[in-house]
XYZ file of C-alpha atoms in Angstrom:
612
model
C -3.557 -76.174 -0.166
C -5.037 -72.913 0.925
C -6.738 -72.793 3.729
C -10.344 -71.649 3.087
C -13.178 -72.923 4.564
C -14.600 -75.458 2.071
C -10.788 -76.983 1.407
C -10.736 -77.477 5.572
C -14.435 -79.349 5.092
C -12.730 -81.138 1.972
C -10.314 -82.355 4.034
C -12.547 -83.501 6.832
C -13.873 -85.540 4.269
C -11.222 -87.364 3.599
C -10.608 -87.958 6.955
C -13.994 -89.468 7.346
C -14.006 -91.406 4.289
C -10.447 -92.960 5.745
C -12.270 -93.287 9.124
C -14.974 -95.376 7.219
C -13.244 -97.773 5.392
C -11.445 -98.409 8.819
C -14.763 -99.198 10.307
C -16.405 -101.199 7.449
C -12.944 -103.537 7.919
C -13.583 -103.708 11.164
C -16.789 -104.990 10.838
C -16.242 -107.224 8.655
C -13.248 -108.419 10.509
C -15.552 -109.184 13.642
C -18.619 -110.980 11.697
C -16.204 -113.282 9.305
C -14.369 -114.692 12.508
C -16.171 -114.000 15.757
C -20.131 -114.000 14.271
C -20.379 -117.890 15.529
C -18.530 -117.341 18.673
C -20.791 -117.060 21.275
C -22.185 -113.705 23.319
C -19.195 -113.089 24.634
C -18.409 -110.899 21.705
C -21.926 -108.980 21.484
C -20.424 -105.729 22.667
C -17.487 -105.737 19.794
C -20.181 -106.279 17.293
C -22.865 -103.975 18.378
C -19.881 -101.165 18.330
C -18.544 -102.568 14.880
C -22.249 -102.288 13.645
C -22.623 -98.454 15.143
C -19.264 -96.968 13.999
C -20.016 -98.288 10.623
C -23.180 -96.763 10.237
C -21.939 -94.048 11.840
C -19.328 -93.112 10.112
C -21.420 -93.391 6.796
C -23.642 -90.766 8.386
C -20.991 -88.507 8.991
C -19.512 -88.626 5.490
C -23.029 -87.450 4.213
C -23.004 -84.652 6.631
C -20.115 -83.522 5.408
C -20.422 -83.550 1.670
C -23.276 -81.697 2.219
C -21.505 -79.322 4.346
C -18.772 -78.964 1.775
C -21.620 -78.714 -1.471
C -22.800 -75.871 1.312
C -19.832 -74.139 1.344
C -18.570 -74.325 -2.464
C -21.915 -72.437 -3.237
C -21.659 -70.015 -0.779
C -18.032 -68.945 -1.911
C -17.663 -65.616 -1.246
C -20.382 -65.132 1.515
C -19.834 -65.942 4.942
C -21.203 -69.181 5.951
C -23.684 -69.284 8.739
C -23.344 -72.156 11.522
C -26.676 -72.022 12.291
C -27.212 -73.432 8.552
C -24.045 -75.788 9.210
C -25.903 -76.783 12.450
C -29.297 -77.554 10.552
C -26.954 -79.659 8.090
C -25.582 -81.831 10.657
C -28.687 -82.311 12.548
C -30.214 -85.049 10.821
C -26.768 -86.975 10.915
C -26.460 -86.437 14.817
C -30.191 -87.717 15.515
C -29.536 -90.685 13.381
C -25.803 -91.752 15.218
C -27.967 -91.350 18.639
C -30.914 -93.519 17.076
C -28.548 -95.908 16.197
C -27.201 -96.027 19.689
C -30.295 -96.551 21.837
C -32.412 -98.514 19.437
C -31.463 -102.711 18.485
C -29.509 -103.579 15.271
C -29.727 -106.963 14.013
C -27.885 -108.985 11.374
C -28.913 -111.350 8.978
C -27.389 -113.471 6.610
C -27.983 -113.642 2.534
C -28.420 -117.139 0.551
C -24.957 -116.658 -0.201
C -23.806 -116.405 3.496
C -23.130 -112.720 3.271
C -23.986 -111.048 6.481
C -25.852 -107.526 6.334
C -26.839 -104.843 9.078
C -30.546 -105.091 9.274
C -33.928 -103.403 11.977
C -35.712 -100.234 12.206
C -33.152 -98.699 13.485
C -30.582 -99.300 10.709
C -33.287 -98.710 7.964
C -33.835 -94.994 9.748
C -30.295 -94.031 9.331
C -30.570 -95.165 5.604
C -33.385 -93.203 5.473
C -30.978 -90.194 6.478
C -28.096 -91.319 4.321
C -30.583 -91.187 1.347
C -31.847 -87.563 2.370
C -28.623 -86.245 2.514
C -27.663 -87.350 -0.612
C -30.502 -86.920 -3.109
C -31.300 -83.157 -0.670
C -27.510 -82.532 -2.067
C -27.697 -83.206 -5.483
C -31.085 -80.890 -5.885
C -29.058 -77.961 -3.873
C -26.036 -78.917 -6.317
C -28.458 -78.362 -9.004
C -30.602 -75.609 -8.430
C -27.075 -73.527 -7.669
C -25.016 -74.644 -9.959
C -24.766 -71.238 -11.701
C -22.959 -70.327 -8.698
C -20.369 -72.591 -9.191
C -17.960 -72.689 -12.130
C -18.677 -75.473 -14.797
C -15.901 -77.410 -13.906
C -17.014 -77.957 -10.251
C -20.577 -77.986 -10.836
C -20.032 -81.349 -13.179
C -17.550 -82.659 -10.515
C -19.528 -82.429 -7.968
C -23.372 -84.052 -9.608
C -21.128 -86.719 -11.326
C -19.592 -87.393 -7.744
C -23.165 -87.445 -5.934
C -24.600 -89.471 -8.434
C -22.262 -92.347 -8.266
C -22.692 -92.217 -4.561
C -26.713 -92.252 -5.233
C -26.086 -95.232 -7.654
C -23.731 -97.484 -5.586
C -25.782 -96.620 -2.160
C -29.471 -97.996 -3.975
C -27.183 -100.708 -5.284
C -26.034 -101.954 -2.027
C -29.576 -100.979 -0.409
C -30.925 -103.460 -3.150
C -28.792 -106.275 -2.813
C -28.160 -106.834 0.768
C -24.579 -108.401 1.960
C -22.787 -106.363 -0.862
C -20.550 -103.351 0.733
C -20.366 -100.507 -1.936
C -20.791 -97.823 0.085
C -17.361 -97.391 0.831
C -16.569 -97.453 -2.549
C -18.797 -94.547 -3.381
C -17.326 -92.504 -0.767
C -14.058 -92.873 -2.272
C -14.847 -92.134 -5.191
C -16.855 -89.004 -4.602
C -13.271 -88.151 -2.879
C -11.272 -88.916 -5.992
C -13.697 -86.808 -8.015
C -13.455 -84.118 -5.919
C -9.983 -84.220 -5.416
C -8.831 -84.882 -8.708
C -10.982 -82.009 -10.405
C -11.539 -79.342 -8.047
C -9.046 -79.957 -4.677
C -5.799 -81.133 -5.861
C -2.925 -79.149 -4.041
C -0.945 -78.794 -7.328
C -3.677 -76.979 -8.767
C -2.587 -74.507 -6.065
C 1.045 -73.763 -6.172
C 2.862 -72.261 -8.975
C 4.461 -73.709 -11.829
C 8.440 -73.825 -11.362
C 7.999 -73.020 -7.417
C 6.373 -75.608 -5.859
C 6.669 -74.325 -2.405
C 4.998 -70.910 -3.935
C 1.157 -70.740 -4.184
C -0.178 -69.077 -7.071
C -2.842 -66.384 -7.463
C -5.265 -68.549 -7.742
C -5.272 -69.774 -4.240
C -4.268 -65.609 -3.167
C -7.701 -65.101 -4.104
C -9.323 -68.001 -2.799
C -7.768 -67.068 0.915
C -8.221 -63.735 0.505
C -12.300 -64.109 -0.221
C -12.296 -66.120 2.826
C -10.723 -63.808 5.160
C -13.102 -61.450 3.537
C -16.172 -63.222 4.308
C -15.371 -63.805 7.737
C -14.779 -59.791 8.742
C -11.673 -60.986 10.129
C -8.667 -58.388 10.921
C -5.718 -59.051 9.177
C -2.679 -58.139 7.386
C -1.457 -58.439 3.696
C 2.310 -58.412 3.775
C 3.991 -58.558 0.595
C 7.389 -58.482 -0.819
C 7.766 -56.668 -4.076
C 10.909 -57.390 -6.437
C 11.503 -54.825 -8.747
C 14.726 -53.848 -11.203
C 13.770 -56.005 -14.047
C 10.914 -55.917 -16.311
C 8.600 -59.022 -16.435
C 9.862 -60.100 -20.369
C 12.847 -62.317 -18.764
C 15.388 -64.773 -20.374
C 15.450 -68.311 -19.147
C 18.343 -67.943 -17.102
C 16.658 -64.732 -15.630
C 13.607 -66.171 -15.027
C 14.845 -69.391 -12.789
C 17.234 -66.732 -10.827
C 14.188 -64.957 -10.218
C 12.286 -67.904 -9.818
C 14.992 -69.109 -6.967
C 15.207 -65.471 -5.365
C 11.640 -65.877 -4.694
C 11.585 -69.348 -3.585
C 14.231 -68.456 -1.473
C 12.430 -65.148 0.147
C 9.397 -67.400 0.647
C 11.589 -70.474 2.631
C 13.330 -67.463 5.094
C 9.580 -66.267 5.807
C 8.086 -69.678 6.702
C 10.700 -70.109 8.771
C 10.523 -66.364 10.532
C 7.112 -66.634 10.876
C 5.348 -70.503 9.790
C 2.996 -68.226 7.183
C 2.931 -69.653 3.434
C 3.652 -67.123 0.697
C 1.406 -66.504 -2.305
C 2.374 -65.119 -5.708
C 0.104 -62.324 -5.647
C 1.423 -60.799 -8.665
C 4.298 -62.069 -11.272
C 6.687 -59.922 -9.137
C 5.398 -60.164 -5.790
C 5.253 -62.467 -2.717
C 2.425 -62.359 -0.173
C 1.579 -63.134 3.362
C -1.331 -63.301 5.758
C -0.457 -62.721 8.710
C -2.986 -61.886 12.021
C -0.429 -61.507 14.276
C 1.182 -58.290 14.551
C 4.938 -59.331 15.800
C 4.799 -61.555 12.899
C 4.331 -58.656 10.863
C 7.686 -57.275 12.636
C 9.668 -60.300 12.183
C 8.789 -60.689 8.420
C 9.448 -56.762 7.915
C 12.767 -57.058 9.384
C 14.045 -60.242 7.497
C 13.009 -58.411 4.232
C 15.256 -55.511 5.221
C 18.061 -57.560 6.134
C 17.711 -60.208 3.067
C 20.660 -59.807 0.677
C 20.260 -60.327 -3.125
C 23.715 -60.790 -4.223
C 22.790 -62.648 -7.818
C 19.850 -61.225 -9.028
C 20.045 -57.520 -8.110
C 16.439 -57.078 -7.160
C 15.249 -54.611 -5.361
C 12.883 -55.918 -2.396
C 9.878 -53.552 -1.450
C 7.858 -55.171 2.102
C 4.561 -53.716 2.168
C 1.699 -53.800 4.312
C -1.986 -53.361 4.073
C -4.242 -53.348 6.908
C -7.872 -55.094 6.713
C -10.252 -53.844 6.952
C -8.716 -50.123 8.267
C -7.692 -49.406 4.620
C -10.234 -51.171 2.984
C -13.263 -53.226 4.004
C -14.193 -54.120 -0.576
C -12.136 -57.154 -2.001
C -12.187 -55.996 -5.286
C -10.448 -52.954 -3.951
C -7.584 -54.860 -2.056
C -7.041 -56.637 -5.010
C -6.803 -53.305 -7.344
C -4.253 -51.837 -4.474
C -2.242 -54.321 -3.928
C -1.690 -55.078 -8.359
C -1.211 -50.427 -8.706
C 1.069 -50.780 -5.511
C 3.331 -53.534 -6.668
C 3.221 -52.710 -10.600
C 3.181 -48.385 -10.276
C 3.694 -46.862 -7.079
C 6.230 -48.856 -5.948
C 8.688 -47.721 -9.088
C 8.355 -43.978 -7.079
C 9.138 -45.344 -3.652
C 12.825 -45.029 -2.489
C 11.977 -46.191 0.899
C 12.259 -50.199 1.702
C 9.181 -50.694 4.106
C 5.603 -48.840 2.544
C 2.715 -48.918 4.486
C -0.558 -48.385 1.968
C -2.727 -45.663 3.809
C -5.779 -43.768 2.505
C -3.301 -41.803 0.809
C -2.069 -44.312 -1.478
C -5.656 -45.388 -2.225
C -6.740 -41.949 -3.139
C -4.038 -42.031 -5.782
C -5.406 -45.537 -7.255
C -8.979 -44.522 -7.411
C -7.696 -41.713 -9.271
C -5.982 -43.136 -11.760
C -8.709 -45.912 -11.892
C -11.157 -43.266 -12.876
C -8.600 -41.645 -15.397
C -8.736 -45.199 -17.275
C -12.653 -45.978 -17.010
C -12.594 -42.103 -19.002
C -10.250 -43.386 -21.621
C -11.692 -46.625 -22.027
C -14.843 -44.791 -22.488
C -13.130 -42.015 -24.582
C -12.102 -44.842 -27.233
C -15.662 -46.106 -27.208
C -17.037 -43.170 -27.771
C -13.996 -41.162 -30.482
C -14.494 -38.693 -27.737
C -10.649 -37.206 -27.592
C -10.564 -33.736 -28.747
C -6.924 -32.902 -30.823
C -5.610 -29.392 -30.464
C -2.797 -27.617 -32.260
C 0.009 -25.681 -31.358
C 1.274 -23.510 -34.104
C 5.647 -23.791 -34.646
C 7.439 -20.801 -36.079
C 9.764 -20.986 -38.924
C 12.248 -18.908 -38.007
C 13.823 -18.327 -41.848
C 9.989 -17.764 -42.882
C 8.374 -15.596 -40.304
C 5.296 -17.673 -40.651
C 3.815 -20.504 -39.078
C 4.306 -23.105 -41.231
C 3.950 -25.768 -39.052
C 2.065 -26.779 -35.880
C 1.798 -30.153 -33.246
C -1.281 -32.308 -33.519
C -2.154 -32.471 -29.306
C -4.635 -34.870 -27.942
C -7.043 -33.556 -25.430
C -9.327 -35.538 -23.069
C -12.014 -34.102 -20.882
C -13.709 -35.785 -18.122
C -17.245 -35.939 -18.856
C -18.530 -35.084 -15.141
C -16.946 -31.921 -15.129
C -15.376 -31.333 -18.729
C -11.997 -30.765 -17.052
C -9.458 -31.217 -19.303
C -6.643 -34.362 -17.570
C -3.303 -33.928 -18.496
C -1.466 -35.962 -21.095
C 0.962 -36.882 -18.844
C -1.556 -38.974 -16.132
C -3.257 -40.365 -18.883
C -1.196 -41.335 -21.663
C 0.806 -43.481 -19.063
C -2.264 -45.158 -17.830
C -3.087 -45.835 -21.534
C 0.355 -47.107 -22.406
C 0.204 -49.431 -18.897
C -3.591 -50.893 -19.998
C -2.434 -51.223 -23.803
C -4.624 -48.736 -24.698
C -2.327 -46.121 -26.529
C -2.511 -47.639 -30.039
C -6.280 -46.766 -29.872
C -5.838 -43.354 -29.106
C -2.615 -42.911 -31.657
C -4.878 -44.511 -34.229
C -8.084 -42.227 -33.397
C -5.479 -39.223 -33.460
C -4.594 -39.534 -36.389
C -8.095 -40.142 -37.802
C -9.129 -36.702 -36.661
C -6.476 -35.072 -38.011
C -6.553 -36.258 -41.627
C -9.827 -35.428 -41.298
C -9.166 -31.512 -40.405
C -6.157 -31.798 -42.690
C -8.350 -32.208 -45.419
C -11.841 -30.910 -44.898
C -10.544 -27.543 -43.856
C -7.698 -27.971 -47.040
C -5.085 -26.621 -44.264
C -2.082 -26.527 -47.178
C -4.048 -23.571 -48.608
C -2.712 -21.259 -45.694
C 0.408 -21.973 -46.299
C 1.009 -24.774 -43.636
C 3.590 -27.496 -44.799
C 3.660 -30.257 -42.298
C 1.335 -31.098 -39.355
C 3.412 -33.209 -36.636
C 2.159 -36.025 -34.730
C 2.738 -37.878 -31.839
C 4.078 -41.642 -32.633
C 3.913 -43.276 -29.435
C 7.154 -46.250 -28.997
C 4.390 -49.077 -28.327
C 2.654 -47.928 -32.180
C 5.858 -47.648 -33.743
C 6.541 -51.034 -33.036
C 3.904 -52.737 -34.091
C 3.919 -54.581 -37.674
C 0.298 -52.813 -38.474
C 1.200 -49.318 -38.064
C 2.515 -48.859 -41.485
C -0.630 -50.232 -43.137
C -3.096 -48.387 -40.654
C -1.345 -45.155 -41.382
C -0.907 -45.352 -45.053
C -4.615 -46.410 -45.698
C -5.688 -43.587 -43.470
C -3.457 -40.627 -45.686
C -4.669 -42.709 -48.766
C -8.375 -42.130 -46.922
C -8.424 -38.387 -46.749
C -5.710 -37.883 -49.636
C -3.099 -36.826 -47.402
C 0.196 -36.382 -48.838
C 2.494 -38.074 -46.758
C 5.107 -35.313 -46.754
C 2.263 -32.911 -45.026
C 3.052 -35.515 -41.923
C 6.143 -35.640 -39.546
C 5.549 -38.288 -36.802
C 7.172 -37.193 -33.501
C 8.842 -40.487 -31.713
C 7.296 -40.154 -28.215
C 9.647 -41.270 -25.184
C 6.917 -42.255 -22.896
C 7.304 -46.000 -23.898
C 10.611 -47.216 -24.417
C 11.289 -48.801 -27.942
C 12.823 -52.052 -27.275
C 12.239 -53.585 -31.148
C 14.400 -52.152 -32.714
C 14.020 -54.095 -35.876
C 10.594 -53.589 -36.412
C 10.903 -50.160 -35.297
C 13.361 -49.660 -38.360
C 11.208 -50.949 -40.724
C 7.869 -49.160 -39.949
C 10.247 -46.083 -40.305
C 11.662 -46.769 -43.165
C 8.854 -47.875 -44.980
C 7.044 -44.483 -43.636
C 9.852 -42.292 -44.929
C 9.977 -43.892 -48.463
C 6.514 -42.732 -48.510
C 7.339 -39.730 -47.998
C 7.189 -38.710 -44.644
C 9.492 -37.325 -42.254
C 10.527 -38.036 -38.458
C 11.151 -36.167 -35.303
C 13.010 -37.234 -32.256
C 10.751 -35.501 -29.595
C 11.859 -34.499 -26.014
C 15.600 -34.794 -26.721
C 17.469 -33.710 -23.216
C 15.158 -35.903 -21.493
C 14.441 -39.836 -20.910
C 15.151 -42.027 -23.873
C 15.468 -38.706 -26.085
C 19.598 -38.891 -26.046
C 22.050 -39.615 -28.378
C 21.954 -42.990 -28.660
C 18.830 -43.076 -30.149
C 19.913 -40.440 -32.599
C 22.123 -42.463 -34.175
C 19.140 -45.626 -34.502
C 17.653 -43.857 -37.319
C 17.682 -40.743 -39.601
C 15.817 -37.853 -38.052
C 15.260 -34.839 -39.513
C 14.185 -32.707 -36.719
C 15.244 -32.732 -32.994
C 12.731 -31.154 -30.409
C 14.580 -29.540 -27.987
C 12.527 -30.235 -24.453
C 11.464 -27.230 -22.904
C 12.684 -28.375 -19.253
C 16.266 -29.073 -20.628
C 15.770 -25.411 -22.083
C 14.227 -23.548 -19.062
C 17.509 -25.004 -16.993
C 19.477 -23.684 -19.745
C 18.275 -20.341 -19.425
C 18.303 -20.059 -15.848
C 19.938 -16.842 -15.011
C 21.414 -18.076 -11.523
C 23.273 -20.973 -13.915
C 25.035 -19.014 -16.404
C 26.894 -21.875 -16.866
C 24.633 -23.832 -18.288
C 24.117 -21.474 -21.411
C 26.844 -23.318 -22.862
C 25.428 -26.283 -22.796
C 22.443 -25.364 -24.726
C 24.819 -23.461 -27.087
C 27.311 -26.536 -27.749
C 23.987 -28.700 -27.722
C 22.269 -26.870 -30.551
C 25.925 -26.497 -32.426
C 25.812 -29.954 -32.148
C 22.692 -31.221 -33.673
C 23.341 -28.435 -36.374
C 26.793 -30.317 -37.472
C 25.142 -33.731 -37.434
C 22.805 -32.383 -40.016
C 19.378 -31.853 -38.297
C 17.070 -29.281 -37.679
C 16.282 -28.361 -34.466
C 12.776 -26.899 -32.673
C 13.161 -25.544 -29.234
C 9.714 -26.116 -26.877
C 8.243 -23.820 -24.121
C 9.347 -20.621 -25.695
C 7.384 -17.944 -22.987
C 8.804 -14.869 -23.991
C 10.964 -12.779 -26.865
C 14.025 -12.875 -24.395
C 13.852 -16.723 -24.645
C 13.321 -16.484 -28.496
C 16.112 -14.017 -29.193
C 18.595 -16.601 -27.434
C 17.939 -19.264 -29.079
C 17.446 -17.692 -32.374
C 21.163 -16.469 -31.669
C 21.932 -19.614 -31.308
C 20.743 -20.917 -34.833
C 17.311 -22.680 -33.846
C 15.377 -23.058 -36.925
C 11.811 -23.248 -35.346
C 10.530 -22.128 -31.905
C 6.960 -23.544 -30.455
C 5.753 -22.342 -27.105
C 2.817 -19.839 -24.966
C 4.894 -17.022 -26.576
C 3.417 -17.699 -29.909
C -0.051 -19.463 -28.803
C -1.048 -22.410 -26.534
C -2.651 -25.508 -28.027
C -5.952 -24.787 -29.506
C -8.697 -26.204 -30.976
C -9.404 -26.616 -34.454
C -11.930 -23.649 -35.159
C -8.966 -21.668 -33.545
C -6.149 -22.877 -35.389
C -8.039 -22.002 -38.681
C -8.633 -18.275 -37.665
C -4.711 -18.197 -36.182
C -3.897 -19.102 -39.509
C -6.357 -16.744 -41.481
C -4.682 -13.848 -38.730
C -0.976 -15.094 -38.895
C 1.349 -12.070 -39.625
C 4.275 -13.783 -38.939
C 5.857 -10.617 -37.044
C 5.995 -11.586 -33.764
C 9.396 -11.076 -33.195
């Protein structure tokens, strides 16, 4: 079980309850076969009496305690308050020590604990219970549902059986009550499986992560968060893939509670943690990462450490660290030990604040598109240009770069959105500013791999050219590598369905990522887009080399049948190459940056189409 504050008081209570039933057997034991002895037994029967009583006392105390400390989860808990709880219960056990307690006998023969100084600590018992069901009451909205109604159905069967055995003397209940408040509690809101994680029983889950973590937190304690992050698989595993996984952690986690007795928590699907206090033990697990050998899985392992509170004193921002460390950053780190600094959080807040813009963007239809006019080399005209989304933050109307936050978007599922309000806008232009009048023949736009694999697109798409009476040929969707395309078969179909319509496809970026041959021969492009970094190395001077690369390259695509685009054309010596070459259509700063729609209409009206 984890070991937060209320789950220690939990298990108090159950130690208690145990101690209690001991007692009431006890004294029973001693007044069913010593009660007609004579005095010589007085002692053993006084104690009996007092450890009963006693014991029932403490039990109170400590539900209380524990109601206490399930509402205060998430705030420290005072001991002065603690203190105040337990008073009552103290001054009653010493009451029952110093003052006389009798015992009388029913019609029935049932013996019963009886005197002023028994009906005092009743009195207590009473208090304690009815003063914990108001408190369980009144902050109930601090709880969740679940333990709110395990906890009032718990106190109320102890409120029922206690008057019941107050009411009808000789008849021992109380013990009964106690349990059962423990079952309750155990059973709905305590129970150690509830804890660990399914398939890993020695593994606890996030769940109980959290739960230690807010407690650490609470306490201002200085500690450590070590964690081990696997990585070299994505989280969509087969079965068999999953259990090897499943047994690599399992394994990790057995090695580190034997280095260094600390229980490991699934912190994340692909990540163990620790807390650890103790800085050697911080050593000791570092170096049995380093020195732990996956030889069936082929996981990478990552041991990182975060320092409370140096790097952070906010839970909330532990939590978002440790999830961008273990799902991001850690893809960029080569090294096998990380240490998060100030560094690393810097980089999370900022890409934190890059999503609460998008998020907000979407909300609000707030991206801008912008369009970069493509030369037809055969033409001498700009016949075409690339649809560009744009996104400024608001606070300072900077524009952030595609590439930080079309990433973020694809990582928080968020890219369809923006594809989808893309597209919008440009229909829109397409057809309010009648664009095919100035001789333009296709606008291209970005198809991100997470849109073109989804069953909708085709629908969303077509009823938005049917919207502005688009002709679908006046499209060409550009296959975006930033999200891999691992559907293949619905991937197919949205295409084909697309290109029946009457549209046409691009591969974009091809010398880069995904962009390589292999997908060329998935479907039937039309158009390759050379990428301008694959070009730029081509045309570097110092590699002369590497000219005939691009040359065989473009040769090539040629013979397969495609047309091909070259990107990040910056000057005429660029565009005369390439152009030599046999490049069909050249896009770049040369020609014009990206630029927003009023722009793009005068470009047009100015085009001359002589540039070269």
């Amino acid at each position: 079980m984890p070991k937060v504050f209320s789950t220690k008081v939990f298990f108090l209570f159950v130690v208690a309850a145990y101690i209690n039933i001991i007692c009431e057997i006890v004294e029973c034991a001693v007044f069913l076969y010593l009660v007609n002895v004579n005095n010589e037994f007085s002692s053993l029967k006084r104690t009996s009496q007092n450890l009963y009583v006693a014991s029932l006392l403490v039990c109170a105390a400590i539900i209380s305690v524990y109601v206490y400390a399930k509402i205060k989860y998430g705030m420290r808990v005072r001991q002065g308050i603690i203190a105040a709880i337990c008073a009552p219960a103290a001054i009653g056990i010493i009451v029952i020590m110093v003052s006389r307690v009798y015992y009388a006998t029913t019609e029935m023969g049932d013996y019963y604990n009886t005197g002023p100084g028994i009906n005092f600590c009743y009195f207590i018992g009473f208090l304690y219970i009815f003063a914990t069901m108001i408190i369980a009451l009144a902050y109930r909205k601090r709880l969740s549902k679940d333990d709110a109604r395990a906890i009032i159905l718990g106190i109320v069967m102890w409120a029922i059986l206690a008057l019941f055995q107050f009411g009808y003397k000789g008849l021992q209940v109380s013990s009964i009550a106690i349990m059962l408040m423990a079952l309750t509690l155990f059973l709905t809101m305590e129970n150690p499986k509830e804890y660990y994680e399914k398939g890993m029983p020695r593994i606890r889950n996030k769940d109980a992560f959290q739960m230690v973590l807010v407690d650490h937190f609470c306490y201002k304690k200085h500690f450590f968060i070590a964690s081990v992050i696997f990585t070299g698989k994505t989280n969509v595993l087969t079965g068999e893939d999953r259990q090897m996984f499943y047994d690599l952690q399992t394994g990790v986690a057995d090695m580190a509670d034997r280095c260094v007795s600390e229980a490991a928590y699934l912190s994340n699907w692909n990540t163990l943690s620790f807390f650890l206090t103790d800085p050697a033990k911080v050593e000791s697990l570092m170096s049995m990462v380093n020195n732990y050998k996956d030889e069936v899985a082929n996981y990478k392992l990552t041991f990182t450490i975060l320092e409370i509170p140096k790097n952070t004193s906010q839970i909330d921002e532990a939590m978002q660290v440790l999830s961008y460390v273990s799902q991001e950053y850690v893809l960029a780190q080569s090294s096998p030990n990380l240490v998060i600094d100030d560094r690393i959080i810097d980089k999370m807040s900022y890409r934190n604040s890059i999503e609460d813009v998008v998020r907000q963007a979407i909300k609000d239809k707030a991206f801008d598109v912008y369009y970069q006019p493509i030369l037809s080399v055969a033409d001498g005209k700009f016949l075409a240009a690339e649809a560009l989304v744009r996104l400024r933050r608001p606070s300072t109307e900077n524009f952030i770069s595609p590439e930080d936050f079309i990433p973020i978007a694809e990582k928080c599922g968020l890219v369809q959105d923006i594809d989808d309000l893309v597209f919008e806008k440009v229909c829109s232009f397409i057809a309010r500013e009648n664009i095919a009048s100035y001789g333009v023949k296709r606008i291209e736009v970005n198809l991100s791999g997470n849109e073109v694999v989804d069953r909708q697109t085709f629908g969303r798409l077509r009823t938005k050219m049917e919207k502005y009476h688009i002709p679908p040929k006046f499209i060409n969707f550009e296959i975006t590598e930033t999200a891999y395309i691992n559907n293949d078969e619905v991937f197919k179909d949205n295409v084909k369905k697309l290109k029946e319509l009457g549209s046409s496809f691009s591969m974009d970026d091809f010398g880069s990522g995904y962009s390589n041959l292999l997908e060329l021969l998935k479907m039937d492009y039309v158009l390759v887009k050379m990428d301008k970094e694959f070009i730029w190395n081509c045309l570097d001077k110092s590699k002369p080399e590497n000219l005939r690369m691009l040359e065989y390259s473009i040769s090539f695509l040629k013979d397969y049948g495609l047309h091909v685009l070259a990107e990040g054309i910056e000057n005429l010596e660029q565009a005369q190459v390439l152009i030599d070459f046999g490049v069909e259509y050249l896009q770049g700063f040369y020609y014009s940056r990206p630029i927003p729609e009023s722009e793009y209409v005068e470009f047009l009206k100015a085009q001359k189409g002589d540039r070269l």
